[in-house]
């Protein structure tokens, strides 16, 4: 068997400089993994903070490595972006998300106000076939365009006319765009003017400890101020919001009081495989 060089891998995953040779090896390993069907998706519910119902789903990629076991995307997405493998991998994620969402809508009915949200890297937006790939994924799955929400991190969209042109084409197709990790980018406010966003996702860092204000914590008060400003801005601009990384009831209550009606996080539902997510929908249908 090929010696892959685990030490290089680990150093690479930690985001440090690595030899070009290691990058090539990793690129080859990712390519092989894609061809071997080692990637899968898990699904995390996006939930109404008002009535607890699932109103959407984020698709998160996993790598089931034959030796390393389940590998987190934080450990391979940066490598996939640098090697370019994110383009075919992201295409697979997009197609699989559309296929699965269309199957759920077929099973549970179109009245479930469903949005399916895969993550998209900026590298994919630079691929000349991206818009055509999205159109094909929708056509082949039968998923209506307005059910698809592409999650983009702010840093991913800060640069360039070409990217904005692509985003406007997607917007014109009816596809919705979400600004992921909102509040952590360099230019959140100015970005919202040029960017045809439909959704902003308040970053988890503003949700962490947001409930701890009893002791007059300056940090918690600052988080609350940011969270409140983001939801007010979104409301004023007609954007939907999702508060991310909600881990307990107190955070959910606090965000609700600040004006959030939709959330995501371990408290509301962990990412699970498709079968477990289907079971969740079956249970919800019985409510
Ligand atoms: P993200 O898009 O911000 O996704 C949210 C991450 O937070 C996920 O980690 C999710 O499992 C985790 N999370 C959700 N709720 C909670 C919570 O209450 N507490 C905590 N501690 N964590 C929570 P995951 O799945 O490891 O993904 C990490 C990042 O990898 C994602 O961040 C996204 O940027 C990237 N990623 C994942 N899948 C894809 C993909 O298919 N394509 C691309 N380009 N990037 C992806
Ligand atoms: Ca995301
Ligand atoms: Ca996020
Ligand atoms: Ca993130």
Coordinates of C-alpha atoms and ligand atoms in Angstrom, one line a residue:
X1 CA 0.0 0.0 0.0
X2 CA 1.1 3.5 -0.7
X3 CA 2.8 5.4 2.2
X4 CA 0.6 8.4 2.5
X5 CA 2.7 10.2 5.2
X6 CA 0.4 10.7 8.1
X7 CA 2.7 13.3 9.7
X8 CA 2.4 15.5 6.6
X9 CA -1.3 15.1 6.7
X10 CA -1.6 16.2 10.3
X11 CA 0.6 19.2 9.8
X12 CA -1.4 20.1 6.7
X13 CA -4.7 19.8 8.5
X14 CA -3.4 22.2 11.1
X15 CA -3.1 24.7 8.3
X16 CA 0.7 25.1 8.3
X17 CA 3.0 25.2 5.3
X18 CA 3.4 21.8 3.7
X19 CA 5.6 20.4 0.9
X20 CA 4.1 20.5 -2.5
X21 CA 4.6 16.7 -2.6
X22 CA 2.3 16.2 0.4
X23 CA -0.3 18.4 -1.2
X24 CA -0.2 16.3 -4.3
X25 CA -0.5 13.1 -2.2
X26 CA -3.5 14.5 -0.4
X27 CA -5.1 15.6 -3.6
X28 CA -4.6 12.1 -4.9
X29 CA -6.1 10.6 -1.8
X30 CA -9.2 12.9 -2.0
X31 CA -9.6 12.1 -5.6
X32 CA -9.4 8.4 -4.8
X33 CA -11.8 8.8 -1.9
X34 CA -14.4 10.6 -4.2
X35 CA -14.1 7.8 -6.8
X36 CA -14.4 5.1 -4.1
X37 CA -17.6 6.7 -2.7
X38 CA -16.0 7.4 0.7
X39 CA -17.8 10.8 1.2
X40 CA -21.2 11.0 2.7
X41 CA -23.6 13.7 3.9
X42 CA -25.1 14.2 7.3
X43 CA -28.1 16.5 7.8
X44 CA -28.7 19.0 10.6
X45 CA -32.2 20.4 11.1
X46 CA -32.9 24.1 10.8
X47 CA -35.7 24.6 13.3
X48 CA -38.4 27.2 14.1
X49 CA -37.7 28.7 17.5
X50 CA -41.4 29.5 17.7
X51 CA -42.9 26.0 17.3
X52 CA -40.0 23.7 17.2
X53 CA -40.7 22.4 13.7
X54 CA -38.0 21.5 11.3
X55 CA -38.1 24.0 8.4
X56 CA -34.9 23.2 6.6
X57 CA -31.8 21.2 6.6
X58 CA -28.1 21.9 6.2
X59 CA -26.0 19.2 4.5
X60 CA -22.6 18.6 5.9
X61 CA -20.0 16.4 4.2
X62 CA -18.2 13.6 6.0
X63 CA -15.2 11.5 4.8
X64 CA -15.4 7.9 6.0
X65 CA -11.7 7.1 5.5
X66 CA -10.8 3.4 5.4
X67 CA -8.0 3.8 8.1
X68 CA -8.7 7.1 9.8
X69 CA -12.5 6.6 10.3
X70 CA -14.8 9.5 10.1
X71 CA -12.8 12.6 9.2
X72 CA -14.2 16.1 9.9
X73 CA -14.6 18.5 7.0
X74 CA -12.5 21.0 9.0
X75 CA -9.6 18.6 8.3
X76 CA -10.1 18.2 4.6
X77 CA -12.1 21.0 3.1
X78 CA -9.1 23.4 3.2
X79 CA -7.0 20.8 1.4
X80 CA -9.8 20.1 -1.1
X81 CA -9.9 23.8 -1.8
X82 CA -6.2 24.1 -2.3
X83 CA -6.0 21.0 -4.6
X84 CA -9.1 22.0 -6.5
X85 CA -10.8 18.7 -5.6
X86 CA -13.5 20.9 -4.0
X87 CA -15.0 21.4 -7.4
X88 CA -15.9 17.8 -8.1
X89 CA -16.6 17.1 -4.4
X90 CA -18.8 20.2 -4.1
X91 CA -20.6 19.1 -7.3
X92 CA -21.3 15.8 -5.7
X93 CA -22.5 17.5 -2.4
X94 CA -24.8 19.7 -4.4
X95 CA -26.3 16.9 -6.5
X96 CA -26.7 14.6 -3.5
X97 CA -28.4 17.3 -1.4
X98 CA -30.8 18.1 -4.2
X99 CA -31.6 14.4 -4.7
X100 CA -32.2 13.8 -1.0
X101 CA -34.2 16.9 -0.4
X102 CA -36.4 16.1 -3.4
X103 CA -37.0 12.6 -2.0
X104 CA -38.0 14.0 1.4
X105 CA -40.4 16.5 -0.2
X106 CA -41.9 13.6 -2.3
X107 CA -42.3 11.5 0.8
X108 CA -43.5 14.2 3.3
X109 CA -45.4 16.5 1.0
X110 CA -44.8 19.9 -0.5
X111 CA -46.4 21.7 2.4
X112 CA -43.4 21.1 4.5
X113 CA -41.8 24.5 3.9
X114 CA -38.5 23.1 3.2
X115 CA -35.1 24.5 2.4
X116 CA -32.1 22.4 1.7
X117 CA -28.7 24.0 2.3
X118 CA -25.4 22.7 1.1
X119 CA -22.2 24.6 1.7
X120 CA -20.4 26.1 -1.3
X121 CA -16.7 27.1 -1.4
X122 CA -15.6 30.2 -3.3
X123 CA -13.4 27.9 -5.5
X124 CA -16.6 26.4 -6.9
X125 CA -17.9 29.9 -7.8
X126 CA -14.9 30.4 -9.9
X127 CA -15.6 27.2 -11.8
X128 CA -17.0 28.2 -15.2
X129 CA -19.5 25.3 -15.1
X130 CA -20.9 26.1 -11.6
X131 CA -24.2 27.7 -12.7
X132 CA -24.8 25.0 -15.2
X133 CA -24.0 22.4 -12.5
X134 CA -26.6 23.9 -10.2
X135 CA -29.2 24.1 -13.0
X136 CA -28.5 20.4 -13.8
X137 CA -28.7 19.3 -10.2
X138 CA -32.1 21.0 -9.9
X139 CA -33.4 19.6 -13.2
X140 CA -32.2 16.0 -12.5
X141 CA -33.6 15.9 -9.0
X142 CA -36.8 17.9 -9.7
X143 CA -36.0 20.1 -6.7
X144 CA -37.6 23.6 -7.2
X145 CA -34.9 26.3 -7.3
X146 CA -36.4 28.2 -4.4
X147 CA -35.9 25.2 -2.1
X148 CA -32.2 25.4 -2.5
X149 CA -30.1 27.6 -0.3
X150 CA -26.4 27.8 -1.0
X151 CA -24.4 28.6 2.1
X152 CA -21.4 30.9 1.4
X153 CA -19.0 32.1 4.0
X154 CA -18.5 35.9 4.0
X155 CA -14.8 35.7 3.2
X156 CA -15.8 33.5 0.2
X157 CA -17.7 36.3 -1.4
X158 CA -15.8 39.4 -0.6
X159 CA -13.7 39.4 -3.7
X160 CA -14.5 40.0 -7.3
X161 CA -17.0 41.0 -9.9
X162 CA -16.9 37.5 -11.5
X163 CA -18.2 36.0 -8.3
X164 CA -21.0 38.6 -7.9
X165 CA -22.0 37.9 -11.5
X166 CA -22.4 34.2 -10.7
X167 CA -24.3 35.0 -7.6
X168 CA -26.7 37.2 -9.4
X169 CA -27.3 34.5 -12.1
X170 CA -28.1 32.0 -9.3
X171 CA -30.4 34.6 -7.7
X172 CA -32.2 35.1 -11.0
X173 CA -32.7 31.4 -11.3
X174 CA -34.6 31.5 -8.0
X175 CA -31.9 29.9 -5.9
X176 CA -31.4 31.4 -2.5
X177 CA -28.1 32.5 -1.0
X178 CA -27.1 32.4 2.6
X179 CA -24.3 34.3 4.2
X180 CA -22.8 31.8 6.6
X181 CA -20.8 32.7 9.7
X182 CA -22.3 36.2 9.6
X183 CA -20.5 38.8 11.6
X184 CA -17.1 37.2 11.4
X185 CA -16.2 38.6 8.0
X186 CA -14.3 41.7 7.3
X187 CA -17.0 43.7 5.6
X188 CA -20.4 42.3 6.6
X189 CA -22.4 45.5 6.1
X190 CA -21.0 46.7 2.8
X191 CA -21.3 43.2 1.5
X192 CA -25.0 43.1 2.0
X193 CA -25.5 46.0 -0.5
X194 CA -23.9 44.2 -3.5
X195 CA -24.8 40.6 -2.5
X196 CA -28.2 39.1 -3.4
X197 CA -28.5 37.3 -0.1
X198 CA -31.8 35.9 1.2
X199 CA -30.5 34.5 4.5
X200 CA -27.9 35.5 7.1
X201 CA -26.7 32.9 9.5
X202 CA -25.5 34.5 12.8
X203 CA -22.2 32.9 13.6
X204 CA -21.9 30.5 16.6
X205 CA -19.3 32.7 18.2
X206 CA -22.1 35.3 19.0
X207 CA -24.3 32.6 20.4
X208 CA -21.7 31.0 22.7
X209 CA -22.4 32.1 26.3
X210 CA -25.0 34.6 25.1
X211 CA -27.3 33.5 27.9
X212 CA -24.7 34.4 30.6
X213 CA -25.7 38.0 31.4
X214 CA -26.7 37.6 35.0
X215 CA -23.3 38.5 36.3
X216 CA -23.2 41.6 34.1
X217 CA -20.7 39.9 31.8
X218 CA -19.4 42.5 29.3
X219 CA -18.7 39.7 26.8
X220 CA -22.2 38.3 26.9
X221 CA -23.7 41.8 26.6
X222 CA -21.5 42.5 23.6
X223 CA -22.7 39.3 22.0
X224 CA -26.3 40.2 22.6
X225 CA -25.7 43.6 21.1
X226 CA -24.3 42.1 17.9
X227 CA -27.0 39.4 17.7
X228 CA -29.7 42.1 18.1
X229 CA -28.1 44.4 15.5
X230 CA -27.8 41.5 13.0
X231 CA -31.5 40.5 13.3
X232 CA -32.6 44.1 13.1
X233 CA -30.5 44.7 10.0
X234 CA -31.8 41.5 8.4
X235 CA -35.4 42.5 9.2
X236 CA -34.9 45.9 7.7
X237 CA -33.4 44.4 4.5
X238 CA -36.0 41.6 4.3
X239 CA -33.6 38.8 4.9
X240 CA -34.3 35.6 6.8
X241 CA -32.0 34.8 9.8
X242 CA -30.7 31.6 11.3
X243 CA -28.9 31.6 14.7
X244 CA -26.2 28.9 14.6
X245 CA -24.7 26.8 17.3
X246 CA -27.5 26.8 19.8
X247 CA -26.5 24.3 22.5
X248 CA -29.1 24.9 25.3
X249 CA -32.6 26.1 26.0
X250 CA -31.4 29.3 27.6
X251 CA -29.6 30.3 24.4
X252 CA -32.7 29.5 22.3
X253 CA -34.9 31.6 24.7
X254 CA -32.4 34.5 24.6
X255 CA -32.2 34.5 20.8
X256 CA -35.9 34.3 20.5
X257 CA -36.2 37.3 22.8
X258 CA -33.7 39.2 20.6
X259 CA -35.9 38.5 17.6
X260 CA -34.7 35.3 16.0
X261 CA -37.3 32.9 14.9
X262 CA -35.1 30.2 13.3
X263 CA -32.1 28.4 14.8
X264 CA -29.7 25.5 14.4
X265 CA -27.5 23.7 16.8
X266 CA -26.9 20.6 18.9
X267 CA -29.8 21.5 21.3
X268 CA -32.2 21.6 18.4
X269 CA -30.7 18.6 16.5
X270 CA -27.3 17.2 15.8
X271 CA -26.2 16.4 12.3
X272 CA -27.3 12.8 11.5
X273 CA -27.4 10.5 8.5
X274 CA -30.3 10.4 6.0
X275 CA -32.0 7.5 7.7
X276 CA -32.0 9.1 11.1
X277 CA -33.2 12.4 9.6
X278 CA -36.1 10.6 7.9
X279 CA -37.0 9.2 11.3
X280 CA -37.1 12.7 12.7
X281 CA -39.5 13.8 9.9
X282 CA -41.7 10.7 10.5
X283 CA -41.9 11.7 14.2
X284 CA -42.7 15.3 13.4
X285 CA -45.5 14.2 11.0
X286 CA -47.2 12.5 13.9
X287 CA -47.2 15.6 16.0
Ligands
LIG1 P1 -20.5 25.5 9.0 O1 -21.0 25.6 7.6 O2 -20.5 26.8 9.8 O3 -21.3 24.3 9.7 C1 -21.6 24.3 11.0 C2 -20.7 23.4 11.8 O4 -21.0 23.5 13.2 C3 -20.8 21.9 11.5 O5 -19.6 21.3 11.7 C4 -21.8 21.5 12.5 O6 -21.8 20.1 12.8 C5 -21.3 22.3 13.7 N1 -22.4 22.5 14.7 C6 -23.7 22.6 14.5 N2 -24.4 22.9 15.6 C7 -23.4 23.0 16.6 C8 -23.5 23.2 18.0 O7 -24.5 23.4 18.6 N3 -22.3 23.2 18.7 C9 -21.1 22.9 18.0 N4 -20.0 22.9 18.8 N5 -21.0 22.7 16.7 C10 -22.2 22.7 16.0 P2 -18.9 20.4 10.6 O8 -19.9 19.5 10.0 O9 -17.7 19.8 11.2 O10 -18.5 21.4 9.5 C11 -17.5 22.3 9.7 C12 -17.3 23.3 8.5 O11 -16.9 22.6 7.3 C13 -18.7 23.9 8.1 O12 -19.0 25.0 8.9 C14 -18.4 24.3 6.7 O13 -17.7 25.5 6.6 C15 -17.4 23.2 6.2 N6 -18.2 22.2 5.4 C16 -18.9 21.2 5.8 N7 -19.5 20.5 4.8 C17 -19.1 21.2 3.7 C18 -19.3 21.0 2.3 O14 -20.0 20.1 1.8 N8 -18.7 21.9 1.4 C19 -17.9 22.9 1.9 N9 -17.3 23.7 1.0 N10 -17.7 23.1 3.2 C20 -18.2 22.2 4.1
LIG2 CA1 -22.8 26.2 6.7
LIG3 CA1 -21.8 28.5 10.0
LIG4 CA1 -18.2 27.9 9.9

